Amino acid sequence: IAIACSLRLPSALNFTKVRTPALYVRKAADRIAMRFLNLFAALSLYGATALAFEGDELSEVQAQAIEALQAAEGNNTFGKRDSCTLFNARVRRDWNSLSGSEKKAYTSAVNCLLTKPSKLTDFAPGARSRYDDFVAVHINQTLSIHGTGNFLTWHRYFTWAYENALRQECGYNGYQPYWNWLSYREDPSKSPMFDGSETSMSGNGVFKYHNGSTSGGGVYIPSGEGGGCVTSGPFANMTVHLGPVSPGIDGLAVNPGGPLAYNPRCLSRDISAWTSQHWMTPENVLNLTVGAAAENILTFQNELQGRFGDGFLGTHTSGHFIVNGEASDLFSSTNDPTFFLHHAMVDRVYWLWQALHLREAFNIAGTITILNTPPSRDARLDDLVIQEPNAPNRPISDLLNTLGGSPFCYIYL
């Protein structure tokens, strides 16, 4: 196993003051070698060929999560798993750790899904592909899956359904990769994910003058060096069909025929280093897993999604506005294929939080309307997560454990 390891923990975070169960919380400086030996042993069983920690300040948290899950599996304290174990679970990995051929296999499968006929043409007349089916499902439910008690599980299941579509309908043999937000955060356009090469997720859009973007809470984001059509990489000259509904970027017009009407246009981006530098910081990400925001599920998900009244975008919203362009629309951000790598990272952070907070891991909090507007009841574990036709509808209670065996059996490395 080839492992590049660079552990860098911000000095501003004091791990000795984190109030979490004794199973997994220790001082950052204590027993670190043993943690990594445990992680490396686990990696050898997963058959992973590489794990790059360079630029990932979550590496120590990742090691603690694996150790906690190993202990929980040993004493059967993490719920029913059927035949799913840590050692036969799917392994989702950082895009930057994939080989060139693995990256090409993924983008080829996405392009395949873009050519498969839609199953939702009656419901979404503008849909032209199976990929559009995912866009349509997200658009249709946006106001009941953001700022809600089902936000985390809905998007977890959505991303899993997409991964399965790539595998079952387009012959993809890998698993859903994630976008490591902390890598290349000073300038995401220089990352292997956005460099525009044949092994990237395509690059920035061509330069197009515009007056910036408005994100959650009215936070202004200055224009970058893109704004126009994506013309490099696997998704060069890609056509999107649905939305926009509520674009954040200046100059992207709302679909005149309605959210689900046919509205062909190019995939656009304006990759924003400014947004990344402001909100995608190690302190903000670590706060979610081992800091004050990790206290309970409510504080965790509120910090993750953003405190808009305070002008704080959070890692979820800022991730969409780092990509910008089509991704700036809360409803139709799914038009950009990076959506699923971003939400895999959202899910990774949720997975880390769960592993490090086993007593609260299956709790939910929040209502069933966006930011409780209009006021609504609290979400319940028996609430259905609607994903048809992309996956069977399931209650939230089925979607809390990635090692539950049905439907999920995966981890992150």
CSV table of C-alpha atoms in Angstrom, one decimal:
chain,number,residue,atom,x,y,z
A,1,ILE,CA,0.0,0.0,0.0
A,2,ALA,CA,1.4,3.4,-1.0
A,3,ILE,CA,0.3,6.0,1.5
A,4,ALA,CA,1.2,9.7,1.4
A,5,CYS,CA,0.5,11.1,4.9
A,6,SER,CA,0.7,14.7,5.9
A,7,LEU,CA,-1.1,15.4,9.2
A,8,ARG,CA,-1.8,19.1,9.7
A,9,LEU,CA,-4.2,20.1,12.5
A,10,PRO,CA,-5.0,23.8,12.9
A,11,SER,CA,-3.6,25.1,16.2
A,12,ALA,CA,-6.8,27.0,16.7
A,13,LEU,CA,-8.7,23.8,17.5
A,14,ASN,CA,-8.2,22.3,20.9
A,15,PHE,CA,-9.1,18.6,20.7
A,16,THR,CA,-8.6,18.1,24.4
A,17,LYS,CA,-11.8,20.1,25.1
A,18,VAL,CA,-14.1,18.2,22.7
A,19,ARG,CA,-17.0,16.7,24.7
A,20,THR,CA,-17.7,13.4,23.0
A,21,PRO,CA,-17.9,9.7,24.2
A,22,ALA,CA,-14.7,8.2,25.5
A,23,LEU,CA,-14.7,5.5,22.9
A,24,TYR,CA,-13.1,7.7,20.3
A,25,VAL,CA,-12.0,11.0,21.8
A,26,ARG,CA,-8.4,11.4,23.0
A,27,LYS,CA,-5.9,14.2,22.8
A,28,ALA,CA,-4.7,14.7,19.2
A,29,ALA,CA,-1.2,14.1,20.2
A,30,ASP,CA,-1.9,10.9,22.2
A,31,ARG,CA,-1.6,7.4,20.6
A,32,ILE,CA,-1.7,8.8,17.1
A,33,ALA,CA,0.7,6.1,15.8
A,34,MET,CA,-1.6,3.4,17.0
A,35,ARG,CA,-4.6,5.0,15.3
A,36,PHE,CA,-2.8,5.1,12.0
A,37,LEU,CA,-1.6,1.5,12.4
A,38,ASN,CA,-5.2,0.5,12.9
A,39,LEU,CA,-6.2,2.5,9.8
A,40,PHE,CA,-3.5,1.0,7.7
A,41,ALA,CA,-4.4,-2.5,8.8
A,42,ALA,CA,-8.0,-1.8,7.8
A,43,LEU,CA,-6.9,-0.4,4.4
A,44,SER,CA,-5.0,-3.6,3.7
A,45,LEU,CA,-8.2,-5.6,4.2
A,46,TYR,CA,-10.1,-3.2,1.9
A,47,GLY,CA,-7.5,-3.7,-0.8
A,48,ALA,CA,-7.1,0.1,-1.3
A,49,THR,CA,-4.0,0.9,-3.4
A,50,ALA,CA,-3.5,4.4,-2.1
A,51,LEU,CA,-4.6,6.9,0.4
A,52,ALA,CA,-3.5,10.5,0.0
A,53,PHE,CA,-3.7,12.6,3.1
A,54,GLU,CA,-1.8,15.5,1.6
A,55,GLY,CA,-3.9,18.6,2.2
A,56,ASP,CA,-6.6,16.8,4.1
A,57,GLU,CA,-6.8,17.9,7.7
A,58,LEU,CA,-9.6,15.4,8.2
A,59,SER,CA,-7.0,12.5,8.2
A,60,GLU,CA,-6.9,12.3,12.0
A,61,VAL,CA,-10.7,12.4,12.2
A,62,GLN,CA,-10.9,9.7,9.5
A,63,ALA,CA,-8.5,7.5,11.6
A,64,GLN,CA,-10.7,8.0,14.7
A,65,ALA,CA,-13.8,7.1,12.7
A,66,ILE,CA,-12.4,3.9,11.4
A,67,GLU,CA,-11.3,2.9,14.9
A,68,ALA,CA,-14.7,3.8,16.4
A,69,LEU,CA,-16.5,1.7,13.7
A,70,GLN,CA,-14.1,-1.2,14.3
A,71,ALA,CA,-14.9,-1.1,18.0
A,72,ALA,CA,-18.6,-0.8,17.4
A,73,GLU,CA,-18.6,-3.7,15.0
A,74,GLY,CA,-16.7,-5.8,17.5
A,75,ASN,CA,-19.3,-5.3,20.2
A,76,ASN,CA,-22.3,-5.0,17.9
A,77,THR,CA,-23.3,-1.4,18.9
A,78,PHE,CA,-23.9,0.2,15.6
A,79,GLY,CA,-27.2,-1.3,14.5
A,80,LYS,CA,-28.3,-4.3,12.4
A,81,ARG,CA,-25.9,-4.9,9.5
A,82,ASP,CA,-27.1,-8.1,7.9
A,83,SER,CA,-24.1,-9.3,5.9
A,84,CYS,CA,-22.4,-5.9,5.6
A,85,THR,CA,-19.2,-5.4,7.5
A,86,LEU,CA,-16.3,-2.9,7.4
A,87,PHE,CA,-14.3,-5.4,5.4
A,88,ASN,CA,-16.8,-6.0,2.5
A,89,ALA,CA,-18.3,-2.5,2.3
A,90,ARG,CA,-17.9,-0.4,-0.8
A,91,VAL,CA,-15.1,2.1,-0.4
A,92,ARG,CA,-15.7,5.6,-1.6
A,93,ARG,CA,-12.5,7.5,-2.2
A,94,ASP,CA,-11.2,11.0,-2.8
A,95,TRP,CA,-11.2,11.9,-6.5
A,96,ASN,CA,-7.5,12.9,-6.2
A,97,SER,CA,-6.6,9.4,-5.1
A,98,LEU,CA,-8.1,7.7,-8.2
A,99,SER,CA,-5.9,6.6,-11.0
A,100,GLY,CA,-6.3,8.1,-14.4
A,101,SER,CA,-8.1,5.1,-15.7
A,102,GLU,CA,-10.5,5.1,-12.7
A,103,LYS,CA,-11.3,8.7,-13.3
A,104,LYS,CA,-12.0,8.1,-17.0
A,105,ALA,CA,-14.2,5.1,-16.2
A,106,TYR,CA,-16.3,7.4,-13.9
A,107,THR,CA,-16.7,10.3,-16.4
A,108,SER,CA,-17.4,7.8,-19.2
A,109,ALA,CA,-20.2,6.3,-17.1
A,110,VAL,CA,-21.6,9.8,-16.5
A,111,ASN,CA,-21.5,10.6,-20.2
A,112,CYS,CA,-23.3,7.3,-20.8
A,113,LEU,CA,-26.1,8.3,-18.4
A,114,LEU,CA,-26.4,11.5,-20.4
A,115,THR,CA,-27.3,9.5,-23.4
A,116,LYS,CA,-29.8,7.1,-21.9
A,117,PRO,CA,-33.5,8.0,-22.4
A,118,SER,CA,-35.4,9.6,-19.6
A,119,LYS,CA,-38.0,7.7,-17.6
A,120,LEU,CA,-39.8,10.9,-16.6
A,121,THR,CA,-40.8,12.6,-19.8
A,122,ASP,CA,-44.5,12.8,-18.8
A,123,PHE,CA,-43.7,14.4,-15.5
A,124,ALA,CA,-40.7,16.5,-16.7
A,125,PRO,CA,-41.3,17.2,-20.4
A,126,GLY,CA,-37.9,18.9,-20.7
A,127,ALA,CA,-36.0,15.8,-19.6
A,128,ARG,CA,-34.0,14.1,-22.3
A,129,SER,CA,-31.8,11.6,-20.4
A,130,ARG,CA,-31.5,9.4,-17.4
A,131,TYR,CA,-29.2,12.1,-16.0
A,132,ASP,CA,-32.0,14.6,-16.3
A,133,ASP,CA,-34.2,12.3,-14.2
A,134,PHE,CA,-32.0,13.0,-11.3
A,135,VAL,CA,-32.1,16.7,-12.0
A,136,ALA,CA,-35.9,16.6,-12.2
A,137,VAL,CA,-36.4,14.7,-8.9
A,138,HIS,CA,-34.1,17.2,-7.1
A,139,ILE,CA,-35.9,20.2,-8.6
A,140,ASN,CA,-39.3,18.9,-7.7
A,141,GLN,CA,-38.5,18.4,-4.1
A,142,THR,CA,-36.1,21.2,-3.4
A,143,LEU,CA,-38.2,23.0,-0.9
A,144,SER,CA,-38.7,19.9,1.2
A,145,ILE,CA,-35.2,18.5,1.2
A,146,HIS,CA,-33.0,21.5,2.2
A,147,GLY,CA,-33.0,23.1,5.6
A,148,THR,CA,-35.1,20.1,6.7
A,149,GLY,CA,-34.9,17.1,8.9
A,150,ASN,CA,-34.4,14.8,5.9
A,151,PHE,CA,-31.6,16.9,4.2
A,152,LEU,CA,-28.8,14.5,5.1
A,153,THR,CA,-30.6,11.2,4.5
A,154,TRP,CA,-32.3,12.4,1.3
A,155,HIS,CA,-29.1,13.4,-0.3
A,156,ARG,CA,-27.3,10.3,0.9
A,157,TYR,CA,-29.9,8.1,-0.8
A,158,PHE,CA,-30.0,10.4,-3.9
A,159,THR,CA,-26.2,10.0,-4.3
A,160,TRP,CA,-26.4,6.3,-3.7
A,161,ALA,CA,-29.1,5.9,-6.4
A,162,TYR,CA,-26.9,7.9,-8.8
A,163,GLU,CA,-23.9,5.6,-8.0
A,164,ASN,CA,-26.1,2.6,-8.7
A,165,ALA,CA,-27.4,4.0,-12.0
A,166,LEU,CA,-23.8,4.5,-13.2
A,167,ARG,CA,-23.0,0.9,-12.2
A,168,GLN,CA,-26.2,-0.9,-13.3
A,169,GLU,CA,-27.1,1.1,-16.4
A,170,CYS,CA,-23.6,2.2,-17.7
A,171,GLY,CA,-21.3,-0.6,-16.6
A,172,TYR,CA,-19.3,1.5,-14.1
A,173,ASN,CA,-17.3,-0.9,-11.9
A,174,GLY,CA,-16.1,1.7,-9.3
A,175,TYR,CA,-17.9,3.6,-6.6
A,176,GLN,CA,-18.9,7.2,-6.1
A,177,PRO,CA,-15.8,9.4,-5.5
A,178,TYR,CA,-15.9,12.5,-3.4
A,179,TRP,CA,-14.5,16.0,-3.7
A,180,ASN,CA,-12.0,16.6,-1.0
A,181,TRP,CA,-12.9,20.3,-0.2
A,182,LEU,CA,-9.7,20.9,1.7
A,183,SER,CA,-7.4,19.9,-1.1
A,184,TYR,CA,-6.5,22.9,-3.4
A,185,ARG,CA,-8.8,25.1,-1.4
A,186,GLU,CA,-6.6,28.2,-2.2
A,187,ASP,CA,-7.4,27.7,-5.9
A,188,PRO,CA,-9.7,24.9,-6.8
A,189,SER,CA,-9.3,25.5,-10.5
A,190,LYS,CA,-5.8,24.1,-10.2
A,191,SER,CA,-6.9,20.8,-8.7
A,192,PRO,CA,-7.0,17.5,-10.6
A,193,MET,CA,-10.8,17.7,-10.4
A,194,PHE,CA,-11.1,21.0,-12.2
A,195,ASP,CA,-7.9,21.3,-14.3
A,196,GLY,CA,-9.8,20.6,-17.5
A,197,SER,CA,-7.8,17.5,-18.5
A,198,GLU,CA,-9.2,14.3,-19.8
A,199,THR,CA,-8.9,12.9,-16.2
A,200,SER,CA,-10.8,15.8,-14.6
A,201,MET,CA,-14.5,16.6,-14.1
A,202,SER,CA,-13.9,19.3,-16.7
A,203,GLY,CA,-12.5,22.8,-16.0
A,204,ASN,CA,-13.8,26.3,-15.5
A,205,GLY,CA,-16.2,28.0,-17.9
A,206,VAL,CA,-14.8,30.4,-20.5
A,207,PHE,CA,-14.6,34.0,-19.3
A,208,LYS,CA,-17.9,35.8,-19.5
A,209,TYR,CA,-18.4,39.2,-17.9
A,210,HIS,CA,-21.0,39.2,-15.2
A,211,ASN,CA,-21.8,41.1,-11.9
A,212,GLY,CA,-21.1,38.3,-9.5
A,213,SER,CA,-23.5,36.0,-7.7
A,214,THR,CA,-25.9,36.1,-4.7
A,215,SER,CA,-25.9,33.1,-2.5
A,216,GLY,CA,-27.8,32.1,0.6
A,217,GLY,CA,-28.8,35.0,2.9
A,218,GLY,CA,-27.9,37.5,0.2
A,219,VAL,CA,-24.2,37.0,0.5
A,220,TYR,CA,-22.4,38.5,-2.5
A,221,ILE,CA,-19.8,36.5,-4.3
A,222,PRO,CA,-17.5,38.4,-6.7
A,223,SER,CA,-17.2,37.2,-10.3
A,224,GLY,CA,-14.3,34.9,-11.1
A,225,GLU,CA,-12.4,34.1,-14.3
A,226,GLY,CA,-15.1,32.0,-15.8
A,227,GLY,CA,-18.9,32.4,-16.0
A,228,GLY,CA,-19.4,31.0,-19.5
A,229,CYS,CA,-19.6,27.5,-21.1
A,230,VAL,CA,-17.4,24.6,-20.1
A,231,THR,CA,-15.2,23.8,-23.1
A,232,SER,CA,-12.5,21.4,-21.7
A,233,GLY,CA,-12.4,18.0,-20.3
A,234,PRO,CA,-15.0,15.1,-20.4
A,235,PHE,CA,-18.0,17.4,-20.2
A,236,ALA,CA,-16.9,20.0,-22.7
A,237,ASN,CA,-19.8,21.5,-24.6
A,238,MET,CA,-22.3,19.5,-22.4
A,239,THR,CA,-25.9,20.6,-22.8
A,240,VAL,CA,-28.2,20.8,-19.8
A,241,HIS,CA,-32.0,20.8,-20.3
A,242,LEU,CA,-33.9,21.7,-17.1
A,243,GLY,CA,-34.1,24.8,-14.9
A,244,PRO,CA,-32.8,27.2,-13.9
A,245,VAL,CA,-35.3,28.0,-11.2
A,246,SER,CA,-33.5,30.4,-8.9
A,247,PRO,CA,-29.9,30.9,-10.2
A,248,GLY,CA,-27.5,32.7,-8.0
A,249,ILE,CA,-25.1,33.9,-10.7
A,250,ASP,CA,-25.8,37.1,-12.6
A,251,GLY,CA,-26.9,36.6,-16.2
A,252,LEU,CA,-28.3,33.1,-16.0
A,253,ALA,CA,-32.0,33.5,-16.9
A,254,VAL,CA,-34.8,31.6,-15.2
A,255,ASN,CA,-36.4,28.9,-17.4
A,256,PRO,CA,-39.3,30.7,-19.2
A,257,GLY,CA,-41.3,27.6,-19.5
A,258,GLY,CA,-41.1,26.5,-15.9
A,259,PRO,CA,-38.7,24.4,-13.9
A,260,LEU,CA,-39.1,21.2,-15.8
A,261,ALA,CA,-39.6,22.6,-19.3
A,262,TYR,CA,-37.1,22.0,-22.1
A,263,ASN,CA,-34.5,24.7,-21.9
A,264,PRO,CA,-31.3,23.6,-23.7
A,265,ARG,CA,-28.1,25.6,-22.9
A,266,CYS,CA,-24.4,24.9,-22.1
A,267,LEU,CA,-23.1,23.8,-18.8
A,268,SER,CA,-21.6,26.9,-17.3
A,269,ARG,CA,-19.1,27.4,-14.4
A,270,ASP,CA,-17.3,30.3,-12.6
A,271,ILE,CA,-15.0,28.5,-10.2
A,272,SER,CA,-14.5,30.7,-7.2
A,273,ALA,CA,-11.2,30.7,-5.2
A,274,TRP,CA,-12.7,33.6,-3.2
A,275,THR,CA,-15.6,31.4,-1.9
A,276,SER,CA,-13.3,28.5,-1.2
A,277,GLN,CA,-10.8,30.6,0.8
A,278,HIS,CA,-13.6,32.2,2.8
A,279,TRP,CA,-15.7,29.2,3.9
A,280,MET,CA,-14.0,25.9,2.9
A,281,THR,CA,-11.4,26.1,5.7
A,282,PRO,CA,-10.0,23.4,7.9
A,283,GLU,CA,-11.5,25.1,11.0
A,284,ASN,CA,-15.0,25.1,9.5
A,285,VAL,CA,-14.8,21.4,8.4
A,286,LEU,CA,-13.3,20.2,11.7
A,287,ASN,CA,-15.8,22.2,13.7
A,288,LEU,CA,-18.5,19.9,12.1
A,289,THR,CA,-16.9,16.7,13.3
A,290,VAL,CA,-15.0,17.4,16.5
A,291,GLY,CA,-15.8,21.0,17.4
A,292,ALA,CA,-18.7,22.9,18.9
A,293,ALA,CA,-21.0,22.3,15.9
A,294,ALA,CA,-20.6,18.6,16.5
A,295,GLU,CA,-22.5,18.7,19.8
A,296,ASN,CA,-25.7,17.2,18.3
A,297,ILE,CA,-27.4,16.5,15.0
A,298,LEU,CA,-29.2,19.9,14.9
A,299,THR,CA,-26.1,22.0,15.5
A,300,PHE,CA,-24.2,19.8,13.0
A,301,GLN,CA,-26.6,20.1,10.1
A,302,ASN,CA,-27.3,23.8,10.7
A,303,GLU,CA,-23.6,24.6,10.6
A,304,LEU,CA,-23.1,22.4,7.5
A,305,GLN,CA,-25.9,23.9,5.5
A,306,GLY,CA,-25.1,27.5,6.6
A,307,ARG,CA,-26.1,30.2,9.0
A,308,PHE,CA,-27.4,32.6,6.4
A,309,GLY,CA,-28.5,35.2,8.9
A,310,ASP,CA,-24.9,35.5,10.1
A,311,GLY,CA,-23.5,35.6,6.5
A,312,PHE,CA,-22.0,32.2,7.0
A,313,LEU,CA,-22.5,29.9,4.0
A,314,GLY,CA,-21.3,26.6,5.5
A,315,THR,CA,-19.6,23.9,3.6
A,316,HIS,CA,-22.7,22.7,1.7
A,317,THR,CA,-23.7,26.0,0.2
A,318,SER,CA,-20.2,27.3,-0.4
A,319,GLY,CA,-19.4,24.1,-2.2
A,320,HIS,CA,-22.0,24.8,-4.8
A,321,PHE,CA,-20.9,28.4,-5.1
A,322,ILE,CA,-17.2,27.4,-5.6
A,323,VAL,CA,-18.3,25.7,-8.8
A,324,ASN,CA,-20.9,28.4,-9.5
A,325,GLY,CA,-22.7,28.8,-12.8
A,326,GLU,CA,-25.3,26.1,-13.1
A,327,ALA,CA,-24.3,24.9,-9.6
A,328,SER,CA,-25.5,28.3,-8.1
A,329,ASP,CA,-29.2,27.3,-8.4
A,330,LEU,CA,-30.5,25.5,-5.3
A,331,PHE,CA,-33.0,23.7,-7.4
A,332,SER,CA,-31.1,22.7,-10.5
A,333,SER,CA,-27.5,22.5,-9.3
A,334,THR,CA,-27.7,18.8,-10.1
A,335,ASN,CA,-27.2,19.8,-13.7
A,336,ASP,CA,-23.4,20.0,-13.0
A,337,PRO,CA,-21.9,16.5,-12.6
A,338,THR,CA,-19.7,17.7,-9.8
A,339,PHE,CA,-22.9,17.9,-7.7
A,340,PHE,CA,-22.5,14.2,-6.8
A,341,LEU,CA,-18.9,14.5,-5.8
A,342,HIS,CA,-19.8,17.5,-3.6
A,343,HIS,CA,-22.6,15.6,-2.0
A,344,ALA,CA,-20.5,12.6,-1.5
A,345,MET,CA,-18.2,14.8,0.5
A,346,VAL,CA,-21.2,16.2,2.4
A,347,ASP,CA,-22.1,12.6,3.2
A,348,ARG,CA,-18.6,11.8,4.1
A,349,VAL,CA,-18.6,14.5,6.8
A,350,TYR,CA,-22.0,13.2,8.0
A,351,TRP,CA,-20.6,9.7,8.1
A,352,LEU,CA,-17.6,10.9,10.1
A,353,TRP,CA,-19.9,12.7,12.5
A,354,GLN,CA,-22.0,9.6,13.0
A,355,ALA,CA,-18.9,7.4,13.6
A,356,LEU,CA,-17.6,9.8,16.2
A,357,HIS,CA,-21.0,10.2,17.9
A,358,LEU,CA,-22.4,6.7,18.0
A,359,ARG,CA,-24.9,7.5,20.7
A,360,GLU,CA,-26.6,10.2,18.6
A,361,ALA,CA,-25.8,8.7,15.2
A,362,PHE,CA,-29.4,7.8,14.2
A,363,ASN,CA,-31.0,11.0,15.6
A,364,ILE,CA,-32.7,13.5,13.2
A,365,ALA,CA,-33.8,17.1,13.8
A,366,GLY,CA,-35.7,19.7,11.8
A,367,THR,CA,-39.0,20.1,10.2
A,368,ILE,CA,-40.3,19.1,6.7
A,369,THR,CA,-40.2,22.5,5.1
A,370,ILE,CA,-37.1,24.6,4.1
A,371,LEU,CA,-36.0,26.5,7.2
A,372,ASN,CA,-39.4,25.8,8.6
A,373,THR,CA,-41.1,28.1,6.0
A,374,PRO,CA,-44.0,27.7,6.1
A,375,PRO,CA,-44.1,26.4,9.7
A,376,SER,CA,-44.5,22.6,9.7
A,377,ARG,CA,-44.2,19.5,11.9
A,378,ASP,CA,-40.9,17.9,12.9
A,379,ALA,CA,-39.5,15.3,10.6
A,380,ARG,CA,-40.0,11.7,11.7
A,381,LEU,CA,-38.1,8.5,11.2
A,382,ASP,CA,-41.0,7.0,9.3
A,383,ASP,CA,-41.2,9.8,6.8
A,384,LEU,CA,-40.6,8.5,3.2
A,385,VAL,CA,-37.7,9.7,1.2
A,386,ILE,CA,-39.0,9.9,-2.3
A,387,GLN,CA,-36.5,8.9,-5.1
A,388,GLU,CA,-38.7,7.1,-7.7
A,389,PRO,CA,-37.9,6.3,-10.5
A,390,ASN,CA,-34.3,6.4,-9.5
A,391,ALA,CA,-34.6,4.2,-6.4
A,392,PRO,CA,-37.5,2.7,-4.4
A,393,ASN,CA,-38.9,5.1,-1.8
A,394,ARG,CA,-37.8,4.3,1.7
A,395,PRO,CA,-38.3,5.7,5.2
A,396,ILE,CA,-35.6,7.9,6.8
A,397,SER,CA,-35.0,5.1,9.3
A,398,ASP,CA,-33.6,2.9,6.6
A,399,LEU,CA,-31.1,5.5,5.5
A,400,LEU,CA,-29.2,6.4,8.7
A,401,ASN,CA,-26.5,3.6,8.7
A,402,THR,CA,-24.1,3.3,5.7
A,403,LEU,CA,-23.3,-0.2,7.1
A,404,GLY,CA,-26.9,-1.2,7.6
A,405,GLY,CA,-26.8,-3.7,4.8
A,406,SER,CA,-30.1,-2.6,3.3
A,407,PRO,CA,-29.8,-0.5,1.2
A,408,PHE,CA,-26.3,0.7,2.1
A,409,CYS,CA,-23.0,-1.0,2.6
A,410,TYR,CA,-20.2,1.6,2.1
A,411,ILE,CA,-17.6,3.6,3.9
A,412,TYR,CA,-15.2,6.5,3.1
A,413,LEU,CA,-11.5,6.5,2.9
